[in-house]
Amino acid sequence: MNMDELKQSCHELSLPVTEKCNPISRDIDRVNGKQMVQILRKCDAEIFEKKNHDPFHQRLYSSPVIQTMVDVAKRVEMMLRDPEESLIVLSGCGTSGRIAFLLVTSFNEMVKAPKQKQICSYIIAGGDRAMLTSQEAPEDDPALGARMLDKICAGKKHVLFVGISCGMSMYSMQAPFVAGQLDFCLKHLDVFTPVLLGFNPVHMARSEPMQDCSFHFKDVAERMIAEQRHKKAFVLNPVLGAEAISGSSRMKGGSATKIILESILLAGHEAAFRGKRVTPECISAWITASEMVYETTYSHSDELAALIHQAGESLQMKAHVYYIGWQTLGIIGLTDASECVPTFGADFDDIRGFINNGFREMKNKEGDLSFLGPEFVIGHKDFVDTILPSLSQNDVMLFLFTVNDDLHEVTALADQVRRRTSNLHAIAHDLEKFTIPETVCNMFGTVLHITWSFSSEEVNSVVMRQRWELSTKWCLNAISTGAHVLKGKVYMNYMIDLRVTNSKLYRRAINILQRFTGCSKGECERALLRAIYSTDDLSEDMTSADVWKHTDVANRRDQVVPTALVMIQCGCTLAEARHHLDCHPVIRDAEPVWLQ
Ligand code: S6P
């Protein structure tokens, strides 16, 4: 190992698991659709990994993790038994907040029966607009998190608060929003039982101060662990292995969040309303059911590869991918599409989602947000009125539905679309005893049609829907990630051209620069600041400004990280670096310079 390799591997070791480079996907930018599916399949398999290679890392199936899930599920049961005084709050930023919203939607659907009160609520940093667009700045505001929580819980005597942060705020100053909420709960343990859900070991917590804040995250995490001994707080932090695209926690992190919290909420619900005891065995069984969903989904790898290929071709031709989903599969589509903007620097209309009945179907707290702009126009009718008339043959249409959706509506819309394009495909779920008619499936080119073996008697309809959601999430994450990789947006398994819009992404940008240049943190940060402030001569004001100031400026700049990378690698000026990137717009093609 030479000096540069040694430096790189030391740097890699110092990173939290959620930010590491996954060796499985190191060459994802060089493979075809079929191989890509196999890579993603192996990365996702790590969620369910039973062997524990590192004694410091707990896995999803580890006994202490299962036991903590049991303890939290018992709290859910208690809350459901005393609904007037109780509230369950799920909160997070970005994908974590979107998954919180989805979980609350289906859990409240489950407790719709007479005499069952809906006691579950969500918080997403930046409010409901963050469900469809990325609002990264509020992630850095701990006081805002605490205020939103305080407001939503007014008058409640018992609050079970689940703060979701895949990176667990462990990574320098990541996710202060959730840390602020946990700190608030820890100060009011008479009312609140805080739960921290994330996917890094606690010992990796760093003790850097947060903006306008008297505590740092390590302090919050340690207080949580101390209270866990008295069952007054809980930390759930199994390790899932690194993401397929480094740091992209929308993928494994989002899926595992859904699996863990669904298992907890379901076990609590069964205990409260069906007299079933919450045991480690029942929690493990819910996780195993999700593992079965994983196996079944990836067994359709040929169709998945075909869809990745089609979506990739479409993006390469600067055309679009449209997800047309029904009910919660529509929400999965909207979520996946909106995440492409911050993840891959995509335009909002490269991949777009639509849902039947628009915001009426979403049932989000703030209601119809379509007045906010085109990103918030999400109904099927809107699609028909605004997109369909100019749809091109290069645009990919992907319908997302199940046998429980209104199949007349599905076929009517598919018929309308077919008059304009044959590039029409579907992901469709049904049951062995209740299948989608062949005439419906025949309307689509590639159909990822999954017939599930569980019966409707075995699981209730909400549970079935949750499994279809998870399966669809895996498929869409693979399609949108794969399509952007094929478009050349990813280098090895790094999304280098990230938008540096909050402190987490600022730290990630420096890490990427360190990873590819072997230079010190200081040198990399300087190059990053030169690219952000668009200058070769940084002033004292610039170098001493707060991170939020840097990210505020960076938000308005393109190609900040690639520019910094070329400046370091070539020892060149800002203008020379920009010229080089103008000549090599596809990241992979610029590689020779980066590896010099
Ligand atoms: C990640 C996604 C981001 C994160 C958000 C919260 O793929 O683009 O929006 O979800 O930054 O991260 P965390 O680590 O607190 O869950």
CSV table of C-alpha atoms and ligand atoms in Angstrom, one decimal, residues 93-96 98 136 139 164-169 174-175 178 247-251 339 342-343 502 504 508, ligand 1:
chain,number,residue,atom,x,y,z
A,93,CYS,CA,-35.6,15.5,7.9
A,94,GLY,CA,-35.7,14.7,4.1
A,95,THR,CA,-36.4,11.1,3.4
A,96,SER,CA,-36.7,10.3,7.1
A,98,ARG,CA,-41.2,11.5,4.2
A,136,GLU,CA,-32.2,21.2,3.7
A,139,GLU,CA,-32.3,20.4,9.1
A,164,ILE,CA,-35.4,9.5,12.8
A,165,SER,CA,-32.0,10.4,11.5
A,166,CYS,CA,-30.3,7.7,9.4
A,167,GLY,CA,-26.9,9.4,9.9
A,168,MET,CA,-27.9,9.8,13.6
A,169,SER,CA,-26.5,13.2,13.8
A,174,GLN,CA,-25.7,16.4,11.0
A,175,ALA,CA,-29.4,16.7,11.6
A,178,VAL,CA,-33.8,16.0,15.4
A,247,GLY,CA,-24.3,8.7,1.9
A,248,SER,CA,-27.6,8.2,0.0
A,249,SER,CA,-29.6,7.2,3.1
A,250,ARG,CA,-32.9,7.4,1.1
A,251,MET,CA,-32.0,3.9,0.0
A,339,GLU,CA,-35.2,12.9,-4.0
A,342,PRO,CA,-30.9,16.7,-4.1
A,343,THR,CA,-29.3,13.3,-4.7
A,502,ASN,CA,-26.5,22.1,4.7
A,504,LYS,CA,-24.1,17.4,6.6
A,508,ARG,CA,-19.7,15.2,3.0
B,1,S6P,C1,-30.7,11.2,1.7
B,1,S6P,C2,-31.7,12.3,1.5
B,1,S6P,C3,-31.7,13.4,2.6
B,1,S6P,C4,-31.8,12.8,4.0
B,1,S6P,C5,-31.8,13.9,5.0
B,1,S6P,C6,-31.9,13.4,6.5
B,1,S6P,O1,-30.7,10.3,0.6
B,1,S6P,O2,-31.4,12.9,0.3
B,1,S6P,O3,-32.8,14.2,2.3
B,1,S6P,O4,-32.9,12.0,4.1
B,1,S6P,O5,-30.7,14.7,4.9
B,1,S6P,O6,-30.9,12.6,6.8
B,1,S6P,P1,-30.8,11.8,8.1
B,1,S6P,O7,-29.4,11.2,8.2
B,1,S6P,O8,-31.0,12.8,9.3
B,1,S6P,O9,-31.9,10.8,8.1
